[in-house]
Tab-separated table of C-alpha atoms in Angstrom:
chain	number	residue	atom	x	y	z
A	325	MET	CA	0.000	0.000	0.000
A	326	LYS	CA	1.277	3.452	-0.937
A	327	LEU	CA	0.487	6.527	1.157
A	328	THR	CA	1.435	9.997	-0.106
A	329	VAL	CA	1.601	13.252	1.843
A	330	ILE	CA	1.283	16.453	-0.196
A	331	GLY	CA	2.876	19.143	1.953
A	332	GLY	CA	5.515	16.849	3.444
A	333	GLY	CA	7.868	19.765	4.086
A	334	GLY	CA	5.649	21.242	6.776
A	335	VAL	CA	6.857	21.660	10.346
A	336	ARG	CA	4.481	18.909	11.534
A	337	SER	CA	5.941	16.313	9.189
A	338	MET	CA	7.680	14.393	11.967
A	339	PHE	CA	4.354	13.813	13.700
A	340	LEU	CA	2.878	12.402	10.517
A	341	ALA	CA	5.901	10.170	9.944
A	342	LYS	CA	5.812	8.881	13.522
A	343	SER	CA	2.132	7.972	13.392
A	344	ILE	CA	2.367	6.297	10.003
A	345	ALA	CA	5.614	4.411	10.675
A	346	MET	CA	4.349	3.104	14.018
A	347	ARG	CA	1.410	1.439	12.299
A	348	SER	CA	2.780	0.778	8.813
A	349	ASP	CA	3.362	-2.963	9.278
A	350	GLU	CA	-0.014	-3.450	10.958
A	351	LEU	CA	-1.871	-1.561	8.204
A	352	GLY	CA	0.141	-2.873	5.262
A	353	ILE	CA	1.694	0.484	4.307
A	354	ASP	CA	4.987	-0.392	2.641
A	355	GLU	CA	5.578	2.814	0.659
A	356	LEU	CA	5.431	6.354	2.038
A	357	VAL	CA	6.164	9.473	-0.013
A	358	PHE	CA	6.425	13.017	1.324
A	359	MET	CA	6.103	15.592	-1.450
A	360	ASP	CA	6.538	19.364	-1.194
A	361	ASN	CA	7.214	22.087	-3.758
A	362	ASN	CA	9.409	23.919	-1.218
A	363	GLU	CA	12.677	22.029	-1.574
A	364	LYS	CA	14.386	23.837	1.318
A	365	LYS	CA	11.719	22.882	3.827
A	366	LEU	CA	11.459	19.363	2.422
A	367	ASN	CA	15.195	18.943	2.993
A	368	ILE	CA	14.762	19.999	6.618
A	369	TYR	CA	11.411	18.800	7.916
A	370	GLY	CA	11.011	16.027	5.363
A	371	LYS	CA	14.436	14.647	6.238
A	372	MET	CA	13.619	14.831	9.952
A	373	ALA	CA	10.417	12.909	9.234
A	374	LYS	CA	12.393	10.296	7.320
A	375	CYS	CA	14.838	9.888	10.229
A	376	VAL	CA	11.921	9.293	12.605
A	377	ALA	CA	10.314	6.776	10.261
A	378	ASN	CA	13.606	4.916	9.840
A	379	LYS	CA	13.972	4.610	13.611
A	380	LEU	CA	10.464	3.213	14.001
A	381	CYS	CA	10.169	1.071	10.870
A	382	PRO	CA	13.445	0.597	8.955
A	383	THR	CA	11.727	-1.579	6.330
A	384	LEU	CA	9.310	1.179	5.266
A	385	ASP	CA	10.151	2.519	1.803
A	386	PHE	CA	10.171	6.254	2.588
A	387	SER	CA	11.069	8.798	-0.085
A	388	LEU	CA	11.058	12.586	-0.467
A	389	THR	CA	10.278	14.373	-3.723
A	390	THR	CA	9.300	17.706	-5.240
A	391	ASN	CA	7.624	15.914	-8.169
A	392	ALA	CA	3.864	15.661	-7.623
A	393	VAL	CA	3.288	13.063	-10.342
A	394	ASP	CA	5.944	10.740	-8.910
A	395	ALA	CA	4.457	11.173	-5.454
A	396	ILE	CA	0.877	10.497	-6.529
A	397	ASN	CA	1.547	7.742	-9.057
A	398	ASN	CA	-0.147	4.483	-7.963
A	399	ALA	CA	-1.060	5.910	-4.509
A	400	ASP	CA	-3.780	4.211	-2.465
A	401	TYR	CA	-4.263	7.169	-0.109
A	402	VAL	CA	-3.212	10.821	-0.138
A	403	ILE	CA	-3.067	13.330	2.720
A	404	THR	CA	-3.055	16.999	1.676
A	405	THR	CA	-1.692	19.582	4.094
A	406	ILE	CA	-0.503	22.639	2.184
A	407	ARG	CA	-0.069	26.322	2.995
A	408	GLU	CA	-0.284	28.438	-0.138
A	409	GLY	CA	1.505	31.727	0.474
A	410	GLY	CA	3.309	30.483	3.572
A	411	ASP	CA	3.107	31.799	7.120
A	412	GLU	CA	3.617	35.385	5.996
A	413	MET	CA	0.329	35.431	4.093
A	414	ARG	CA	-1.499	34.074	7.127
A	415	VAL	CA	-0.214	37.029	9.135
A	416	ARG	CA	-1.504	39.465	6.524
A	417	ASP	CA	-4.857	37.636	6.216
A	418	GLU	CA	-5.458	37.955	9.930
A	419	ARG	CA	-4.215	41.524	10.304
A	420	ILE	CA	-6.524	42.775	7.532
A	421	ALA	CA	-9.578	41.428	9.362
A	422	LEU	CA	-8.368	42.694	12.730
A	423	SER	CA	-7.875	46.195	11.304
A	424	TYR	CA	-11.685	46.322	11.010
A	425	GLY	CA	-12.253	44.866	14.474
A	426	VAL	CA	-13.183	41.480	12.992
A	427	LEU	CA	-11.764	38.170	14.187
A	428	GLY	CA	-8.985	37.184	11.801
A	429	GLN	CA	-8.388	33.590	12.930
A	430	GLU	CA	-7.423	31.623	9.833
A	431	THR	CA	-10.062	28.911	10.008
A	432	THR	CA	-12.987	30.250	12.018
A	433	GLY	CA	-12.560	33.956	11.279
A	434	ALA	CA	-12.692	36.060	8.134
A	435	ALA	CA	-9.104	35.201	7.221
A	436	GLY	CA	-10.225	31.668	6.371
A	437	LEU	CA	-11.823	32.893	3.162
A	438	SER	CA	-8.583	34.502	2.038
A	439	PHE	CA	-6.664	31.316	2.819
A	440	ALA	CA	-9.246	29.254	0.918
A	441	MET	CA	-8.950	31.577	-2.104
A	442	ARG	CA	-5.319	30.494	-2.394
A	443	SER	CA	-5.615	26.865	-1.318
A	444	VAL	CA	-8.521	25.482	-3.332
A	445	TYR	CA	-7.044	26.053	-6.779
A	446	ALA	CA	-3.797	24.324	-5.800
A	447	LEU	CA	-5.673	21.417	-4.217
A	448	ALA	CA	-7.881	21.057	-7.298
A	449	GLU	CA	-4.747	20.656	-9.421
A	450	TYR	CA	-3.557	17.877	-7.119
A	451	CYS	CA	-7.005	16.250	-7.269
A	452	GLU	CA	-6.802	16.201	-11.062
A	453	LEU	CA	-3.401	14.504	-10.843
A	454	ILE	CA	-4.847	12.015	-8.369
A	455	LYS	CA	-7.667	11.171	-10.793
A	456	LYS	CA	-5.100	10.621	-13.537
A	457	TYR	CA	-2.202	8.892	-11.752
A	458	ALA	CA	-3.344	7.394	-8.433
A	459	LYS	CA	-5.195	4.112	-8.055
A	460	PRO	CA	-8.865	4.304	-9.109
A	461	GLU	CA	-10.158	3.905	-5.539
A	462	CYS	CA	-7.675	6.383	-4.029
A	463	LYS	CA	-9.073	8.430	-1.128
A	464	VAL	CA	-7.842	11.910	-0.210
A	465	PHE	CA	-7.788	13.205	3.359
A	466	ASN	CA	-7.568	16.978	3.375
A	467	PHE	CA	-6.120	18.727	6.414
A	468	THR	CA	-5.562	22.053	4.630
A	469	ASN	CA	-7.417	24.847	6.404
A	470	PRO	CA	-10.033	26.150	6.498
A	471	ALA	CA	-11.127	22.523	6.257
A	472	GLY	CA	-14.839	23.384	6.199
A	473	VAL	CA	-14.716	25.754	3.219
A	474	VAL	CA	-12.032	23.728	1.436
A	475	SER	CA	-13.853	20.407	1.847
A	476	GLN	CA	-17.150	21.944	0.721
A	477	THR	CA	-15.571	23.504	-2.361
A	478	LEU	CA	-13.657	20.388	-3.411
A	479	ARG	CA	-16.837	18.310	-3.134
A	480	ASP	CA	-18.798	20.954	-5.038
A	481	MET	CA	-16.142	20.642	-7.765
A	482	GLY	CA	-16.910	16.937	-8.033
A	483	TYR	CA	-14.009	15.525	-6.024
A	484	ASP	CA	-16.146	13.112	-4.024
A	485	PHE	CA	-13.105	11.046	-3.075
A	486	THR	CA	-11.964	13.802	-0.684
A	487	TYR	CA	-12.685	13.889	3.043
A	488	GLY	CA	-11.879	16.709	5.413
A	489	ILE	CA	-10.021	15.646	8.538
A	490	CYS	CA	-9.266	17.467	11.763
A	491	ASP	CA	-7.560	16.289	14.920
A	492	ALA	CA	-9.532	18.574	17.263
A	493	PRO	CA	-12.446	16.163	17.998
A	494	SER	CA	-10.236	13.066	18.269
A	495	GLY	CA	-7.711	15.041	20.328
A	496	MET	CA	-10.427	16.056	22.773
A	497	LEU	CA	-11.627	12.459	23.099
A	498	TYR	CA	-8.029	11.375	23.709
A	499	SER	CA	-7.708	13.956	26.498
A	500	PHE	CA	-10.894	12.599	28.101
A	501	ALA	CA	-9.484	9.068	27.965
A	502	LYS	CA	-6.324	10.273	29.724
A	503	LEU	CA	-8.456	12.045	32.321
A	504	TYR	CA	-10.093	8.713	33.173
A	505	ASN	CA	-6.853	6.686	32.818
A	506	ALA	CA	-8.587	4.766	30.054
A	507	GLU	CA	-7.462	3.452	26.701
A	508	GLU	CA	-8.168	5.561	23.623
A	509	ASN	CA	-10.358	2.856	22.087
A	510	ASP	CA	-12.558	2.789	25.195
A	511	ILE	CA	-13.974	6.263	24.521
A	512	SER	CA	-16.186	7.524	21.712
A	513	GLY	CA	-18.252	10.576	20.889
A	514	GLU	CA	-21.362	11.422	18.934
A	515	VAL	CA	-20.339	14.633	17.162
A	516	TYR	CA	-22.334	16.842	14.808
A	517	GLY	CA	-21.753	20.252	13.237
A	518	LEU	CA	-19.088	21.715	10.993
A	519	ASN	CA	-15.314	21.731	11.076
A	520	HIS	CA	-14.212	23.854	14.046
A	521	LEU	CA	-17.878	24.308	14.915
A	522	SER	CA	-19.029	20.963	16.246
A	523	TYR	CA	-20.812	19.676	19.332
A	524	PHE	CA	-20.333	16.457	21.277
A	525	LYS	CA	-23.939	15.394	21.828
A	526	SER	CA	-22.592	12.551	23.940
A	527	VAL	CA	-19.303	11.058	25.117
A	528	THR	CA	-19.263	7.380	26.029
A	529	LEU	CA	-16.623	5.564	28.078
A	530	GLY	CA	-16.789	1.769	28.169
A	531	GLY	CA	-20.426	1.912	27.107
A	532	ARG	CA	-21.351	4.495	29.773
A	533	ASP	CA	-22.510	8.024	28.849
A	534	ILE	CA	-20.239	10.431	30.758
A	535	THR	CA	-21.351	13.693	29.100
A	536	LYS	CA	-23.070	15.257	32.100
A	537	GLU	CA	-20.356	13.955	34.394
A	538	LEU	CA	-17.673	15.601	32.248
A	539	ILE	CA	-19.518	18.909	32.188
A	540	GLU	CA	-19.498	18.938	36.015
A	541	ASN	CA	-15.910	17.663	36.324
A	542	ASN	CA	-13.698	20.558	37.498
A	543	GLU	CA	-10.573	18.632	36.546
A	544	ALA	CA	-11.732	18.530	32.906
A	545	TYR	CA	-11.608	22.337	32.821
A	546	GLU	CA	-7.955	22.175	33.902
A	547	LYS	CA	-6.616	19.240	31.890
A	548	THR	CA	-8.587	19.334	28.616
A	549	ASP	CA	-9.636	21.961	26.091
A	550	MET	CA	-12.855	22.424	28.020
A	551	ARG	CA	-10.632	25.008	29.793
A	552	TYR	CA	-11.757	27.676	27.320
A	553	PHE	CA	-15.402	27.584	28.435
A	554	ASP	CA	-17.480	28.390	31.491
A	555	LYS	CA	-19.187	25.418	33.044
A	556	GLU	CA	-22.484	27.301	32.859
A	557	LEU	CA	-22.225	27.513	29.060
A	558	LEU	CA	-21.747	23.761	28.675
A	559	ARG	CA	-24.635	23.116	31.064
A	560	ASP	CA	-26.796	25.458	29.000
A	561	ARG	CA	-25.841	23.748	25.722
A	562	GLY	CA	-26.120	20.272	27.248
A	563	SER	CA	-23.096	19.243	25.218
A	564	ILE	CA	-19.322	19.536	25.042
A	565	LEU	CA	-17.999	22.107	22.601
A	566	ASN	CA	-15.227	21.995	20.030
A	567	GLU	CA	-12.497	24.321	21.318
A	568	TYR	CA	-12.927	26.675	18.331
A	569	LEU	CA	-16.454	27.506	19.444
A	570	TYR	CA	-14.690	29.795	21.906
A	571	TYR	CA	-14.491	32.329	19.057
A	572	PHE	CA	-18.277	32.322	18.670
A	573	TYR	CA	-19.374	32.276	22.298
A	574	TYR	CA	-16.666	34.706	23.480
A	575	ARG	CA	-16.327	36.743	20.289
A	576	GLU	CA	-15.616	40.222	21.707
A	577	GLN	CA	-13.319	38.764	24.367
A	578	ALA	CA	-11.271	36.915	21.732
A	579	VAL	CA	-10.869	39.986	19.511
A	580	GLU	CA	-9.979	42.191	22.486
A	581	ASN	CA	-7.382	39.708	23.740
A	582	ILE	CA	-5.796	39.373	20.293
A	583	LEU	CA	-5.607	43.130	19.777
A	584	LYS	CA	-4.040	43.592	23.211
A	585	ALA	CA	-1.442	40.879	22.632
A	586	ASP	CA	2.027	41.691	21.332
A	587	LYS	CA	1.546	39.243	18.483
A	588	THR	CA	-1.318	37.415	16.798
A	589	ARG	CA	-1.223	33.628	16.688
A	590	GLY	CA	-0.185	33.844	13.050
A	591	GLU	CA	2.667	36.217	13.926
A	592	GLN	CA	3.812	33.915	16.724
A	593	ILE	CA	3.901	30.898	14.420
A	594	CYS	CA	5.547	32.836	11.595
A	595	GLU	CA	8.331	34.031	13.885
A	596	ILE	CA	8.831	30.648	15.566
A	597	ASN	CA	8.898	28.779	12.252
A	598	ARG	CA	11.335	31.286	10.743
A	599	LYS	CA	13.766	31.027	13.664
A	600	MET	CA	13.452	27.245	13.814
A	601	THR	CA	14.021	26.869	10.071
A	602	GLU	CA	17.061	29.174	10.206
A	603	GLU	CA	18.656	27.102	12.972
A	604	LEU	CA	17.834	23.775	11.369
A	605	SER	CA	19.178	24.868	7.969
A	606	LYS	CA	22.659	24.987	9.519
A	607	ILE	CA	22.492	21.386	10.762
A	608	ASP	CA	23.260	18.200	8.834
A	609	ILE	CA	19.909	16.571	9.554
A	610	GLU	CA	20.811	13.029	8.545
A	611	ASN	CA	24.130	12.911	10.391
A	612	ASP	CA	23.217	14.972	13.450
A	613	PHE	CA	19.546	14.208	13.968
A	614	GLU	CA	19.677	14.546	17.766
A	615	LYS	CA	20.906	18.130	17.529
A	616	ALA	CA	18.207	18.931	14.985
A	617	PHE	CA	15.580	17.238	17.138
A	618	ASN	CA	16.531	19.322	20.187
A	619	VAL	CA	16.220	22.529	18.153
A	620	PHE	CA	12.839	21.425	16.839
A	621	GLU	CA	11.535	20.417	20.262
A	622	HIS	CA	12.525	23.793	21.738
A	623	TRP	CA	10.844	25.909	19.085
A	624	TYR	CA	7.790	23.735	18.504
A	625	GLY	CA	7.318	23.588	22.262
A	626	GLU	CA	7.115	27.395	22.270
A	627	ARG	CA	4.397	27.170	19.663
A	628	GLU	CA	2.324	24.510	21.443
A	629	ASN	CA	2.664	25.951	24.931
A	630	ASN	CA	1.097	29.183	23.672
A	631	TYR	CA	-1.773	27.532	21.770
A	632	MET	CA	-4.837	29.839	21.955
A	633	ALA	CA	-3.160	31.711	24.829
A	634	SER	CA	-3.366	35.167	23.203
A	635	GLU	CA	-7.020	34.700	22.326
A	636	THR	CA	-8.194	33.224	25.614
A	637	GLY	CA	-5.665	34.341	28.206
A	638	VAL	CA	-5.346	30.658	29.219
A	639	LYS	CA	-2.186	28.592	28.730
A	640	ARG	CA	-2.029	24.821	28.539
A	641	ALA	CA	-1.035	23.328	31.875
A	642	ASN	CA	1.448	20.694	30.700
A	643	LYS	CA	4.694	21.613	28.973
A	644	TRP	CA	4.839	20.212	25.449
A	645	HIS	CA	7.183	17.307	24.790
A	646	PHE	CA	7.633	15.061	21.768
A	647	ASP	CA	8.598	11.452	22.390
A	648	ILE	CA	9.329	9.624	19.158
A	649	TYR	CA	8.661	6.207	20.659
A	650	GLN	CA	5.651	6.915	22.891
A	651	LYS	CA	2.254	5.936	21.557
A	652	ASP	CA	-0.151	8.837	21.034
A	653	ASN	CA	-3.448	9.432	19.235
A	654	GLY	CA	-1.670	10.208	15.976
A	655	GLY	CA	-3.089	13.680	15.391
A	656	TYR	CA	-4.576	14.166	11.957
A	657	ALA	CA	-2.532	11.269	10.592
A	658	GLY	CA	-4.321	9.174	13.191
A	659	VAL	CA	-7.669	10.100	11.637
A	660	ALA	CA	-6.515	8.936	8.201
A	661	LEU	CA	-4.980	5.775	9.666
A	662	LYS	CA	-8.208	4.966	11.492
A	663	TYR	CA	-10.021	5.057	8.142
A	664	ILE	CA	-7.429	2.717	6.601
A	665	GLU	CA	-7.634	0.393	9.613
A	666	ILE	CA	-11.420	0.104	9.327
A	667	CYS	CA	-11.327	-0.520	5.572
A	668	ASN	CA	-8.657	-3.195	6.036
A	669	SER	CA	-10.786	-4.993	8.627
A	670	ASP	CA	-13.759	-5.796	6.357
A	671	LYS	CA	-15.914	-4.506	9.224
A	672	THR	CA	-17.779	-1.275	9.964
A	673	GLY	CA	-16.231	1.181	12.407
A	674	SER	CA	-17.053	4.664	13.644
A	675	MET	CA	-14.972	7.815	13.360
A	676	ILE	CA	-15.359	11.582	12.948
A	677	LEU	CA	-14.970	12.971	9.417
A	678	CYS	CA	-15.994	15.906	7.256
A	679	THR	CA	-18.335	14.444	4.667
A	680	ALA	CA	-21.690	15.052	2.957
A	681	ASN	CA	-24.630	15.463	5.340
A	682	ASN	CA	-27.048	13.245	3.374
A	683	GLY	CA	-29.943	13.902	5.746
A	684	ALA	CA	-28.013	13.300	8.970
A	685	ILE	CA	-28.743	16.764	10.415
A	686	SER	CA	-32.202	18.152	9.749
A	687	GLY	CA	-32.165	21.720	8.452
A	688	LEU	CA	-29.055	21.233	6.291
A	689	LYS	CA	-28.836	20.200	2.640
A	690	ASP	CA	-27.766	16.703	1.638
A	691	ASN	CA	-24.611	17.985	-0.094
A	692	ASP	CA	-23.560	20.205	2.807
A	693	VAL	CA	-20.210	19.022	4.145
A	694	VAL	CA	-20.499	18.487	7.895
A	695	GLU	CA	-18.139	17.290	10.633
A	696	ILE	CA	-19.900	14.287	12.067
A	697	THR	CA	-19.528	10.823	13.546
A	698	CYS	CA	-19.724	8.325	10.688
A	699	ASP	CA	-19.877	4.615	10.055
A	700	VAL	CA	-17.009	3.709	7.754
A	701	SER	CA	-16.558	0.526	5.759
A	702	LYS	CA	-15.191	-0.604	2.422
A	703	ASN	CA	-18.565	0.355	0.966
A	704	GLY	CA	-18.206	4.005	1.932
A	705	VAL	CA	-18.997	6.568	4.625
A	706	VAL	CA	-22.430	6.935	6.238
A	707	PRO	CA	-22.936	9.774	8.747
A	708	HIS	CA	-24.815	8.950	11.937
A	709	TYR	CA	-28.390	10.219	11.950
A	710	PHE	CA	-29.008	13.107	14.377
A	711	GLY	CA	-32.239	14.490	12.935
A	712	GLU	CA	-33.549	17.507	14.839
A	713	VAL	CA	-30.743	18.985	16.959
A	714	ASP	CA	-30.772	21.805	19.513
A	715	GLU	CA	-32.149	24.842	17.683
A	716	GLN	CA	-29.585	27.247	19.145
A	717	ASN	CA	-26.717	25.034	18.007
A	718	LEU	CA	-28.388	24.555	14.633
A	719	GLU	CA	-28.770	28.311	14.168
A	720	ILE	CA	-24.993	28.873	14.401
A	721	ILE	CA	-24.285	25.810	12.253
A	722	ARG	CA	-26.719	26.896	9.519
A	723	ARG	CA	-25.403	30.461	9.456
A	724	VAL	CA	-21.807	29.305	9.026
A	725	LYS	CA	-22.879	26.658	6.517
A	726	ILE	CA	-24.536	29.307	4.335
A	727	TYR	CA	-21.263	31.246	4.526
A	728	GLU	CA	-19.359	28.126	3.429
A	729	ARG	CA	-21.762	27.475	0.543
A	730	LEU	CA	-21.369	31.057	-0.697
A	731	ALA	CA	-17.595	30.932	-0.209
A	732	SER	CA	-17.498	27.750	-2.276
A	733	GLU	CA	-19.551	29.374	-5.027
A	734	ALA	CA	-17.366	32.490	-4.958
A	735	ILE	CA	-14.168	30.450	-5.369
A	736	ARG	CA	-15.607	28.154	-8.047
A	737	THR	CA	-17.162	30.959	-10.129
A	738	LYS	CA	-14.566	33.623	-9.239
A	739	SER	CA	-17.336	35.928	-8.082
A	740	ILE	CA	-16.505	38.997	-5.992
A	741	ASP	CA	-20.205	39.515	-5.210
A	742	LYS	CA	-20.567	35.991	-3.804
A	743	ALA	CA	-17.443	36.471	-1.680
A	744	ILE	CA	-18.931	39.648	-0.206
A	745	GLN	CA	-22.236	37.852	0.402
A	746	ALA	CA	-20.342	35.057	2.167
A	747	LEU	CA	-18.543	37.331	4.615
A	748	THR	CA	-21.666	39.458	5.143
A	749	LEU	CA	-23.482	36.382	6.476
A	750	HIS	CA	-20.538	35.108	8.532
A	751	PRO	CA	-21.681	35.577	12.161
A	752	LEU	CA	-18.253	36.897	13.166
A	753	VAL	CA	-18.453	39.624	10.482
A	754	ASN	CA	-22.208	40.235	10.144
A	755	SER	CA	-21.849	43.440	8.107
A	756	TYR	CA	-22.080	44.160	4.383
A	757	SER	CA	-19.926	47.290	4.618
A	758	LEU	CA	-17.151	45.478	6.507
A	759	ALA	CA	-17.383	42.438	4.230
A	760	LYS	CA	-16.956	44.608	1.147
A	761	LYS	CA	-13.878	46.355	2.547
A	762	ILE	CA	-12.270	43.131	3.736
A	763	ILE	CA	-12.898	41.281	0.453
A	764	ASN	CA	-11.418	44.135	-1.584
A	765	GLU	CA	-8.266	43.966	0.526
A	766	TYR	CA	-8.119	40.180	0.232
A	767	LEU	CA	-8.424	40.366	-3.551
A	768	GLU	CA	-5.522	42.807	-3.657
A	769	LEU	CA	-3.484	40.674	-1.251
A	770	ASN	CA	-4.121	37.534	-3.316
A	771	LYS	CA	-3.771	39.081	-6.772
A	772	ASP	CA	-0.998	36.622	-7.672
A	773	TYR	CA	-3.261	33.695	-6.750
A	774	VAL	CA	-6.749	34.919	-7.610
A	775	LYS	CA	-6.991	35.425	-11.359
A	776	GLU	CA	-9.950	36.659	-13.392
A	777	TRP	CA	-12.277	37.330	-10.474
A	778	LYS	CA	-15.034	39.798	-11.270
């Protein structure tokens, strides 16, 4: 089995390599290719990923390439995780929105549309190559943000073999398992909503519903990403919230905190990645991996320890550490690997994916891409049926879904008017005049990427 990663020169490449190599023998993955069009980063982070994979599974055929056709040729599965424009463009995306007092966060906020304007066209080119060169049944797991808009647009373009993946829901479930000193496979969740806007209707541990218990558990607000919410809010919603719902339920607080901070999250990451890449570029990765690893762990630890800290004023309690050999939940690679595991088993298993609604949530269209608990088998993906959900939750979901539909149409038809309509309806913008100003600036910012829009 061949697994290809498009965007294999990203700073998170080692995590992907670790997760895949740890399970490659079990899942029958004998060929792994990391492809990136940034040769410098591929020769740093890709090589570090290869060193990790070699330590964990020396028999795995692991290669690095800048040639997309070679990478995709005969692939069974592809993971896409690209950043068109690099970290610098993220900074500018977010600052433009913030200059109008609008949340700029790159997935949930207005900046996500700008990022999607750049990303979708590149991903569509890769999807065409996948149709031409990969195996006929090849599946694509997209981690490129904003996963909601990107997944919706790719599906609207006819790329039904693509699934959006995110490690936020699985990561939260993993943190709950740790809280109860349980195994990861002992816990499950019934999730519905959109990417970065989803609700755990229930969380089950060993067959027991622990949702209400978790909501009342003070320790959960210290040791998991429930830390971003007031207990009263979760009681009111009767569910556990995806961490990114902080931006909706604490909107003015998030914007105020970001504007008061020395740096936005994008600026933090841009600076950390630049310094880390500069240091690593001076090291012979293959012959002095330990030195490179120590540099990486220092800088990436800075990044993780400050996750959502500027926006919320809350830092994670445990210092970040990366152990190559310790089992973990696999992050977003773990989501893709879970899919492969289920399909290999000839059985049906459950997992959380971004896929077509197909009647699962009443009030949404069948072709709306939702983030939802699904039954997965060799025969395909079937979302769990939720029917009528809490009307307050549905109201936010529907509003953002209409934004995503319009954003998809804007990108596919290159329509400035549809882009303005999209941001006007976005609940974190909610203004035609602001939407028009922001879109005009995004079109100017992305003029090298966005051609022939009118």
